[in-house]
Short mmCIF file of N, CA and C in Angstrom, two decimals:
data_model
loop_
_atom_site.label_atom_id
_atom_site.label_comp_id
_atom_site.label_asym_id
_atom_site.label_seq_id
_atom_site.Cartn_x
_atom_site.Cartn_y
_atom_site.Cartn_z
N MET A 192 0.65 -1.16 0.17
CA MET A 192 -0.02 -0.07 0.05
C MET A 192 1.02 1.39 -0.22
N LEU A 193 2.07 1.30 0.64
CA LEU A 193 2.74 2.59 0.69
C LEU A 193 3.35 2.66 -0.41
N LYS A 194 3.82 1.59 -1.04
CA LYS A 194 4.67 1.89 -2.53
C LYS A 194 3.64 2.44 -3.12
N GLN A 195 2.46 1.41 -3.49
CA GLN A 195 1.31 2.06 -4.33
C GLN A 195 0.96 3.82 -4.07
N SER A 196 0.66 3.94 -2.79
CA SER A 196 0.04 5.36 -2.37
C SER A 196 1.41 6.12 -3.12
N TYR A 197 2.39 5.79 -2.77
CA TYR A 197 3.98 6.83 -3.05
C TYR A 197 3.69 7.00 -4.76
N GLN A 198 3.58 6.04 -5.41
CA GLN A 198 3.68 6.07 -6.80
C GLN A 198 2.44 6.80 -7.44
N LEU A 199 1.27 6.81 -6.86
CA LEU A 199 0.21 7.37 -7.09
C LEU A 199 0.23 8.81 -6.92
N LEU A 200 0.71 9.22 -5.94
CA LEU A 200 1.11 10.32 -5.45
C LEU A 200 2.06 11.02 -6.36
N LYS A 201 2.96 10.72 -6.67
CA LYS A 201 3.85 11.04 -8.27
C LYS A 201 3.28 11.30 -8.92
N ILE A 202 2.16 10.48 -9.63
CA ILE A 202 1.66 10.96 -10.60
C ILE A 202 0.93 11.71 -10.45
N ALA A 203 -0.22 12.15 -9.41
CA ALA A 203 -0.76 12.71 -9.14
C ALA A 203 -0.20 14.15 -9.19
N MET A 204 1.12 14.12 -8.62
CA MET A 204 1.72 15.61 -8.65
C MET A 204 2.25 15.89 -10.11
N ALA A 205 2.17 14.91 -10.84
CA ALA A 205 2.78 15.24 -12.47
C ALA A 205 1.51 15.89 -12.94
N ASN A 206 0.13 15.49 -12.65
CA ASN A 206 -0.97 15.87 -13.30
C ASN A 206 -1.97 17.02 -12.54
N GLY A 207 -1.47 16.95 -11.28
CA GLY A 207 -2.28 17.83 -10.64
C GLY A 207 -1.66 19.59 -10.04
N THR A 208 -2.34 20.10 -9.62
CA THR A 208 -1.47 21.76 -9.80
C THR A 208 -1.77 22.13 -7.87
N GLY A 209 -0.98 22.37 -7.43
CA GLY A 209 -0.72 22.85 -6.03
C GLY A 209 -0.82 22.00 -5.14
N ILE A 210 -0.40 20.71 -5.44
CA ILE A 210 -0.24 19.56 -4.31
C ILE A 210 0.96 19.56 -3.32
N LYS A 211 1.92 19.88 -3.81
CA LYS A 211 3.41 20.22 -3.06
C LYS A 211 2.76 21.64 -2.22
N LYS A 212 2.71 22.58 -2.84
CA LYS A 212 2.26 23.38 -1.45
C LYS A 212 1.21 23.32 -0.90
N LEU A 213 -0.02 22.36 -1.00
CA LEU A 213 -1.09 21.95 -0.16
C LEU A 213 -0.29 21.11 0.90
N MET A 214 0.58 20.32 0.63
CA MET A 214 1.46 19.17 1.27
C MET A 214 2.08 20.48 2.23
N VAL A 215 3.08 21.15 1.77
CA VAL A 215 3.87 22.08 2.97
C VAL A 215 2.80 22.58 3.88
N ILE A 216 1.70 23.03 3.25
CA ILE A 216 0.70 24.08 4.38
C ILE A 216 0.35 22.78 5.55
N VAL A 217 -0.25 21.99 5.11
CA VAL A 217 -1.09 20.75 5.97
C VAL A 217 0.17 20.27 7.00
N SER A 218 1.24 20.19 6.26
CA SER A 218 2.30 19.81 7.33
C SER A 218 3.00 20.88 8.51
N LEU A 219 2.96 22.12 7.82
CA LEU A 219 3.14 23.66 8.42
C LEU A 219 1.94 23.38 9.88
N ILE A 220 0.43 23.48 9.31
CA ILE A 220 -0.50 23.44 10.45
C ILE A 220 -0.41 22.24 11.27
N GLU A 221 -0.06 21.19 10.68
CA GLU A 221 0.13 20.27 11.91
C GLU A 221 1.26 20.19 13.21
N VAL A 222 2.08 20.80 12.38
CA VAL A 222 3.49 21.14 13.69
C VAL A 222 2.87 22.36 14.45
N VAL A 223 2.49 23.28 13.89
CA VAL A 223 1.50 24.15 14.81
C VAL A 223 0.95 23.49 16.03
N SER A 224 -0.32 22.86 15.20
CA SER A 224 -1.03 21.89 15.91
C SER A 224 -0.32 21.61 17.29
N ILE A 225 0.40 20.51 16.83
CA ILE A 225 1.36 19.67 18.03
C ILE A 225 2.04 20.71 18.98
N GLY A 226 2.67 21.60 18.53
CA GLY A 226 3.45 22.81 19.36
C GLY A 226 2.15 23.25 20.60
N LEU A 227 0.83 23.70 19.68
CA LEU A 227 -0.03 24.25 20.80
C LEU A 227 -0.40 23.18 21.83
N LEU A 228 -0.68 21.94 21.36
CA LEU A 228 -1.24 20.74 22.08
C LEU A 228 0.28 20.93 23.25
N TYR A 229 1.16 20.59 23.16
CA TYR A 229 2.36 20.74 24.01
C TYR A 229 2.08 21.87 24.94
N LYS A 230 2.08 22.88 24.48
CA LYS A 230 1.71 24.00 25.50
C LYS A 230 0.51 24.08 26.11
N LEU A 231 -0.37 23.29 25.55
CA LEU A 231 -1.82 23.36 26.15
C LEU A 231 -1.54 22.61 27.54
N ASN A 232 -0.52 21.59 27.42
CA ASN A 232 -0.42 20.75 28.37
C ASN A 232 0.44 21.14 29.56
N MET A 233 1.33 22.23 28.94
CA MET A 233 2.14 22.96 30.36
C MET A 233 1.22 23.60 31.05
N VAL A 234 0.18 24.48 30.22
CA VAL A 234 -0.62 25.14 30.96
C VAL A 234 -1.51 24.60 31.68
N TYR A 235 -1.74 23.35 31.34
CA TYR A 235 -2.73 22.53 32.26
C TYR A 235 -1.89 21.89 33.68
N GLY A 236 -0.65 21.69 33.80
CA GLY A 236 0.20 21.52 34.30
C GLY A 236 0.68 22.43 35.44
N GLU A 237 0.67 23.73 34.90
CA GLU A 237 0.64 25.14 35.87
C GLU A 237 -0.69 25.08 36.35
N LEU A 238 -1.82 24.88 35.84
CA LEU A 238 -2.94 25.20 36.36
C LEU A 238 -3.51 24.37 37.76
N TYR A 239 -2.96 23.14 37.57
CA TYR A 239 -2.86 22.16 38.61
C TYR A 239 -2.04 22.16 39.83
N SER A 240 -1.14 22.99 39.25
CA SER A 240 0.12 23.63 40.76
C SER A 240 -0.76 24.66 41.04
N GLY A 241 -1.25 25.76 40.80
CA GLY A 241 -1.77 27.04 41.29
C GLY A 241 -3.11 26.45 42.07
N ILE A 242 -3.71 25.58 41.52
CA ILE A 242 -4.85 24.88 42.54
C ILE A 242 -4.42 24.32 43.90
N GLU A 243 -2.91 23.15 43.49
CA GLU A 243 -2.48 22.78 45.15
C GLU A 243 -2.01 23.77 45.64
N ALA A 244 -1.38 25.37 45.20
CA ALA A 244 -0.61 26.19 45.96
C ALA A 244 -1.96 27.05 46.27
N HIS A 245 -3.11 26.91 46.11
CA HIS A 245 -4.39 27.72 46.43
C HIS A 245 -4.11 29.56 46.06
N ASP A 246 -3.44 29.20 44.69
CA ASP A 246 -3.03 30.91 44.40
C ASP A 246 -4.08 31.17 43.29
N ALA A 247 -5.13 31.93 43.69
CA ALA A 247 -6.00 32.49 43.08
C ALA A 247 -5.87 32.85 41.60
N HIS A 248 -4.55 33.71 41.87
CA HIS A 248 -4.09 34.65 40.69
C HIS A 248 -3.57 33.37 39.49
N GLN A 249 -2.79 32.73 39.92
CA GLN A 249 -2.05 31.96 38.90
C GLN A 249 -3.27 31.24 38.57
N ILE A 250 -4.38 30.44 39.21
CA ILE A 250 -5.61 29.61 38.90
C ILE A 250 -6.14 30.34 37.78
N TRP A 251 -6.60 31.60 37.52
CA TRP A 251 -7.44 32.72 36.67
C TRP A 251 -6.67 32.72 35.67
N LEU A 252 -5.14 32.95 35.80
CA LEU A 252 -4.29 33.17 34.60
C LEU A 252 -4.12 32.09 33.91
N ASN A 253 -3.91 31.14 34.46
CA ASN A 253 -3.95 29.66 33.62
C ASN A 253 -5.16 29.23 32.77
N ILE A 254 -6.45 29.50 33.73
CA ILE A 254 -7.59 29.26 32.81
C ILE A 254 -8.01 30.07 31.58
N GLY A 255 -7.47 31.53 31.65
CA GLY A 255 -7.57 32.13 30.80
C GLY A 255 -6.65 31.62 29.52
N LEU A 256 -5.40 31.36 30.09
CA LEU A 256 -4.39 30.87 28.78
C LEU A 256 -4.76 29.60 28.17
N PHE A 257 -5.49 28.98 29.05
CA PHE A 257 -6.03 27.80 28.33
C PHE A 257 -6.84 27.53 27.70
N ALA A 258 -8.00 28.25 28.04
CA ALA A 258 -9.20 28.75 26.85
C ALA A 258 -8.92 29.09 25.75
N GLY A 259 -7.38 30.03 26.03
CA GLY A 259 -7.01 30.55 24.67
C GLY A 259 -6.60 30.01 23.97
N VAL A 260 -5.54 29.31 24.28
CA VAL A 260 -4.93 28.17 23.58
C VAL A 260 -5.86 26.76 22.67
N ALA A 261 -6.80 26.57 23.75
CA ALA A 261 -7.87 25.86 23.09
C ALA A 261 -8.41 26.24 22.16
N MET A 262 -8.85 27.61 22.37
CA MET A 262 -9.76 28.22 21.20
C MET A 262 -8.73 28.40 19.62
N ILE A 263 -7.80 28.65 20.01
CA ILE A 263 -6.92 28.69 18.69
C ILE A 263 -6.69 27.37 18.36
N LEU A 264 -6.61 26.25 19.02
CA LEU A 264 -6.72 24.84 18.49
C LEU A 264 -7.66 24.30 17.80
N VAL A 265 -8.90 24.56 18.01
CA VAL A 265 -10.02 24.76 17.34
C VAL A 265 -10.45 25.07 15.98
N PHE A 266 -9.57 26.37 16.24
CA PHE A 266 -9.31 26.99 14.85
C PHE A 266 -8.43 26.40 13.91
N ILE A 267 -7.28 25.97 14.46
CA ILE A 267 -6.24 25.26 13.63
C ILE A 267 -6.74 24.03 13.31
N SER A 268 -7.67 23.36 13.66
CA SER A 268 -8.41 21.96 13.44
C SER A 268 -9.17 22.21 12.41
N GLY A 269 -9.93 23.28 12.19
CA GLY A 269 -10.65 23.45 11.11
C GLY A 269 -9.99 23.70 10.08
N PHE A 270 -8.94 24.79 9.96
CA PHE A 270 -7.97 24.93 8.69
C PHE A 270 -7.00 23.63 8.37
N LEU A 271 -6.84 22.61 9.16
CA LEU A 271 -6.20 21.50 8.78
C LEU A 271 -7.05 20.90 8.00
N THR A 272 -8.40 20.83 8.87
CA THR A 272 -9.35 19.72 7.83
C THR A 272 -9.49 20.43 6.38
N SER A 273 -9.49 21.71 6.41
CA SER A 273 -9.96 22.22 5.19
C SER A 273 -9.24 22.02 4.14
N PHE A 274 -7.63 22.50 4.73
CA PHE A 274 -6.67 21.96 3.72
C PHE A 274 -6.34 20.47 3.26
N SER A 275 -6.49 19.57 4.54
CA SER A 275 -6.54 18.61 3.93
C SER A 275 -7.70 17.83 2.85
N ASN A 276 -8.89 18.32 3.16
CA ASN A 276 -9.85 18.34 2.03
C ASN A 276 -8.90 18.73 0.72
N LYS A 277 -8.83 20.08 0.55
CA LYS A 277 -8.15 20.59 -0.55
C LYS A 277 -7.55 19.74 -1.32
N LEU A 278 -6.11 19.11 -0.42
CA LEU A 278 -4.95 18.20 -0.60
C LEU A 278 -5.76 16.82 -1.27
N ALA A 279 -6.63 16.37 -0.82
CA ALA A 279 -7.13 14.97 -1.27
C ALA A 279 -7.96 15.38 -2.45
N PHE A 280 -8.55 16.72 -2.93
CA PHE A 280 -9.21 16.74 -4.07
C PHE A 280 -8.15 17.19 -5.06
N GLN A 281 -7.03 18.04 -4.63
CA GLN A 281 -6.09 17.74 -6.02
C GLN A 281 -5.25 16.68 -6.50
N ILE A 282 -4.89 15.77 -5.40
CA ILE A 282 -4.70 14.44 -5.81
C ILE A 282 -5.88 13.56 -6.48
N ARG A 283 -6.95 13.89 -6.02
CA ARG A 283 -8.02 13.01 -6.62
C ARG A 283 -7.70 13.57 -8.45
N ALA A 284 -7.93 15.15 -8.18
CA ALA A 284 -8.11 15.62 -9.78
C ALA A 284 -7.02 15.33 -10.65
N GLY A 285 -5.75 15.09 -9.73
CA GLY A 285 -4.71 14.67 -10.85
C GLY A 285 -4.63 13.16 -11.24
N LEU A 286 -4.95 12.56 -10.40
CA LEU A 286 -5.22 11.09 -10.68
C LEU A 286 -6.51 10.84 -11.53
N THR A 287 -7.45 11.41 -11.64
CA THR A 287 -8.46 11.28 -12.64
C THR A 287 -7.80 11.83 -13.78
N TYR A 288 -7.44 12.65 -13.84
CA TYR A 288 -6.76 13.18 -15.44
C TYR A 288 -5.90 12.28 -16.01
N TYR A 289 -5.27 11.55 -15.29
CA TYR A 289 -4.15 10.91 -15.77
C TYR A 289 -5.32 9.44 -15.89
N SER A 290 -5.87 9.15 -15.30
CA SER A 290 -6.40 7.62 -15.76
C SER A 290 -7.62 8.00 -16.60
N LEU A 291 -8.13 9.18 -16.81
CA LEU A 291 -9.08 9.02 -17.87
C LEU A 291 -8.47 9.32 -19.21
N MET A 292 -7.27 10.11 -19.26
CA MET A 292 -6.39 9.99 -20.25
C MET A 292 -6.08 8.75 -20.73
N TRP A 293 -5.72 7.92 -20.24
CA TRP A 293 -5.20 6.50 -20.49
C TRP A 293 -6.10 5.31 -20.33
N ALA A 294 -7.38 5.59 -20.00
CA ALA A 294 -8.38 4.32 -19.86
C ALA A 294 -9.28 4.41 -21.07
N PRO A 295 -9.08 2.89 -21.39
CA PRO A 295 -10.12 2.77 -22.81
C PRO A 295 -11.33 3.01 -22.96
N TYR A 296 -12.12 3.45 -23.18
CA TYR A 296 -13.31 3.63 -23.51
C TYR A 296 -14.20 2.30 -23.94
N SER A 297 -14.89 1.62 -22.87
CA SER A 297 -15.77 0.71 -23.31
C SER A 297 -16.91 0.91 -22.96
N PRO A 298 -17.74 0.56 -24.10
CA PRO A 298 -19.29 0.54 -24.04
C PRO A 298 -20.20 -0.08 -23.27
N GLU A 299 -19.59 -1.29 -23.12
CA GLU A 299 -20.03 -2.39 -22.30
C GLU A 299 -19.94 -1.93 -20.60
N VAL A 300 -19.32 -0.96 -19.95
CA VAL A 300 -19.08 -0.55 -19.12
C VAL A 300 -20.23 0.90 -18.78
N PRO A 301 -20.98 0.46 -18.40
CA PRO A 301 -22.08 1.86 -18.18
C PRO A 301 -21.30 2.67 -16.76
N ASN A 302 -20.98 3.78 -17.51
CA ASN A 302 -20.69 5.20 -16.33
C ASN A 302 -19.22 4.77 -15.81
N MET A 303 -18.21 4.48 -16.84
CA MET A 303 -17.04 3.96 -16.33
C MET A 303 -16.18 5.18 -15.87
N ASP A 304 -16.49 6.34 -16.58
CA ASP A 304 -15.71 7.57 -15.86
C ASP A 304 -16.03 7.94 -14.25
N GLN A 305 -17.44 7.72 -14.30
CA GLN A 305 -18.00 7.93 -12.68
C GLN A 305 -17.39 7.10 -11.99
N ARG A 306 -17.44 5.78 -12.26
CA ARG A 306 -16.64 4.72 -11.31
C ARG A 306 -15.04 4.87 -10.93
N ILE A 307 -14.42 5.47 -12.05
CA ILE A 307 -13.26 5.61 -11.62
C ILE A 307 -13.01 6.63 -10.96
N GLN A 308 -13.79 7.97 -11.17
CA GLN A 308 -13.60 9.09 -10.00
C GLN A 308 -13.99 8.92 -8.69
N GLU A 309 -15.51 8.14 -8.44
CA GLU A 309 -15.65 7.46 -7.44
C GLU A 309 -14.28 6.67 -6.24
N ASP A 310 -13.76 6.06 -7.20
CA ASP A 310 -12.70 4.97 -6.80
C ASP A 310 -11.57 6.18 -6.14
N LEU A 311 -11.28 6.90 -7.21
CA LEU A 311 -10.31 7.69 -6.62
C LEU A 311 -10.49 8.94 -5.37
N LYS A 312 -11.53 9.14 -5.57
CA LYS A 312 -12.21 10.19 -4.46
C LYS A 312 -11.62 9.26 -3.16
N LYS A 313 -12.31 8.07 -3.18
CA LYS A 313 -12.13 7.27 -1.93
C LYS A 313 -10.41 7.02 -1.87
N PHE A 314 -9.71 6.77 -2.77
CA PHE A 314 -8.35 6.57 -2.49
C PHE A 314 -7.65 7.80 -2.14
N SER A 315 -7.87 9.01 -2.52
CA SER A 315 -7.13 10.05 -2.24
C SER A 315 -7.55 10.34 -0.84
N GLU A 316 -8.77 10.18 -0.40
CA GLU A 316 -9.16 10.72 0.67
C GLU A 316 -8.86 9.89 1.96
N SER A 317 -8.44 8.36 1.64
CA SER A 317 -7.86 7.58 2.49
C SER A 317 -6.54 7.81 2.46
N SER A 318 -5.74 8.01 1.65
CA SER A 318 -4.23 8.54 1.45
C SER A 318 -3.74 9.84 2.37
N VAL A 319 -4.62 10.87 2.14
CA VAL A 319 -4.43 11.84 2.83
C VAL A 319 -4.70 11.59 4.37
N GLU A 320 -5.62 10.61 5.04
CA GLU A 320 -6.19 10.59 6.48
C GLU A 320 -4.93 9.46 6.81
N PHE A 321 -4.49 8.71 6.13
CA PHE A 321 -3.15 7.74 6.59
C PHE A 321 -1.80 8.58 6.57
N TRP A 322 -1.53 9.49 5.49
CA TRP A 322 -0.25 9.82 5.75
C TRP A 322 -0.21 10.90 6.79
N ILE A 323 -1.43 11.68 6.87
CA ILE A 323 -1.28 12.61 8.06
C ILE A 323 -1.13 11.85 9.47
N ALA A 324 -1.82 10.91 9.61
CA ALA A 324 -1.67 10.13 10.65
C ALA A 324 -0.56 9.68 11.39
N VAL A 325 0.04 9.31 9.99
CA VAL A 325 1.55 8.50 10.35
C VAL A 325 2.42 10.03 10.69
N ALA A 326 1.94 11.23 9.80
CA ALA A 326 3.20 12.22 10.26
C ALA A 326 2.59 12.97 11.75
N LYS A 327 1.41 12.68 11.96
CA LYS A 327 1.22 13.37 13.81
C LYS A 327 2.17 12.04 14.83
N ALA A 328 1.74 11.15 14.36
CA ALA A 328 2.58 9.94 15.14
C ALA A 328 4.10 10.25 15.28
N ALA A 329 4.50 10.49 13.78
CA ALA A 329 6.01 10.71 13.99
C ALA A 329 6.41 11.62 14.48
N LEU A 330 5.53 13.17 14.58
CA LEU A 330 6.08 14.35 15.28
C LEU A 330 5.61 13.85 16.84
N LYS A 331 4.42 13.59 17.35
CA LYS A 331 4.10 13.39 18.68
C LYS A 331 5.26 12.55 19.29
N LEU A 332 5.71 11.39 18.55
CA LEU A 332 6.78 10.34 19.43
C LEU A 332 7.85 11.21 20.09
N PRO A 333 8.55 12.04 19.60
CA PRO A 333 9.56 12.57 19.97
C PRO A 333 9.24 13.81 21.31
N ILE A 334 8.14 14.39 21.36
CA ILE A 334 7.47 15.17 22.63
C ILE A 334 7.20 14.15 23.37
N PHE A 335 6.49 13.02 23.56
CA PHE A 335 6.14 11.99 24.22
C PHE A 335 7.41 11.53 25.15
N LEU A 336 8.43 11.09 23.91
CA LEU A 336 9.54 10.61 24.56
C LEU A 336 10.31 12.08 25.77
N GLY A 337 10.25 13.31 25.33
CA GLY A 337 11.10 14.17 26.25
C GLY A 337 10.49 13.97 27.22
N ILE A 338 8.98 14.09 27.26
CA ILE A 338 7.99 14.31 28.41
C ILE A 338 8.39 13.03 29.51
N VAL A 339 8.22 11.53 28.76
CA VAL A 339 8.34 10.61 29.30
C VAL A 339 10.01 10.73 30.38
N MET A 340 11.05 10.84 29.32
CA MET A 340 12.50 10.81 29.84
C MET A 340 12.54 12.36 30.65
N SER A 341 11.92 13.26 31.12
CA SER A 341 11.69 14.08 32.07
C SER A 341 11.63 13.49 33.30
N LEU A 342 10.44 12.97 33.35
CA LEU A 342 10.07 12.36 34.45
C LEU A 342 10.18 11.09 34.98
N THR A 343 11.21 10.39 34.16
CA THR A 343 11.44 8.97 34.44
C THR A 343 13.24 9.41 34.33
N LYS A 344 13.39 7.86 33.96
CA LYS A 344 15.14 7.52 33.45
C LYS A 344 15.06 7.88 32.08
N TRP A 345 16.50 8.00 31.52
CA TRP A 345 16.63 8.08 30.07
C TRP A 345 16.21 6.47 29.62
N TYR A 346 16.66 5.40 30.08
CA TYR A 346 16.33 4.08 29.59
C TYR A 346 14.97 3.92 29.30
N VAL A 347 14.14 4.59 30.15
CA VAL A 347 12.64 4.24 29.76
C VAL A 347 12.13 4.65 28.57
N GLY A 348 12.77 5.86 28.06
CA GLY A 348 12.71 6.42 26.90
C GLY A 348 13.08 5.56 25.63
N LEU A 349 14.02 5.07 25.82
CA LEU A 349 14.77 3.66 25.09
C LEU A 349 13.80 2.67 24.86
N LEU A 350 13.68 1.97 26.04
CA LEU A 350 12.69 1.11 25.92
C LEU A 350 11.28 1.16 24.93
N ILE A 351 10.80 2.46 25.37
CA ILE A 351 9.47 2.83 24.53
C ILE A 351 10.17 3.03 22.99
N ILE A 352 11.02 3.76 22.80
CA ILE A 352 11.56 3.26 21.37
C ILE A 352 11.54 1.92 20.81
N LEU A 353 12.24 0.82 21.25
CA LEU A 353 12.14 -0.17 21.15
C LEU A 353 11.09 -0.87 20.76
N LEU A 354 10.05 -0.49 21.67
CA LEU A 354 8.78 -1.50 21.73
C LEU A 354 7.92 -0.61 20.59
N VAL A 355 8.16 0.52 20.10
CA VAL A 355 7.32 1.17 19.38
C VAL A 355 7.62 0.82 17.79
#
């Protein structure tokens, strides 16, 4: 699947427009989102520290920061979904152009063009979702390891890497 997905992505990039640009935008939005999630967890920890210390100023400050960062994450999530859909559409358009250019016309197969487009739509949407999930995992693993290693010993992080 990985090899086929990569090969079809190359075909789509050769026949589609703006795919590389959309891939960069989606990647940047994902990096910003993960950074803000890390910041949200830090604020969450400071909020609990304020609660333990009974410091009302620190509690309200961190509640405000938490709400602000969470609100930004909601907007970023919407942008990520929008650009992911645009990326999937551009991949679909590139593959459809290529496929219909080389597909032989067959009168025995009704609605062949529509069937090809629907199959490519499903493939492009699934591919974008899969690769975004892989990218999220690859970006979140070092952050997770850093947190685990800061709370425990270094060899626990090494054990997690070996198990993953």
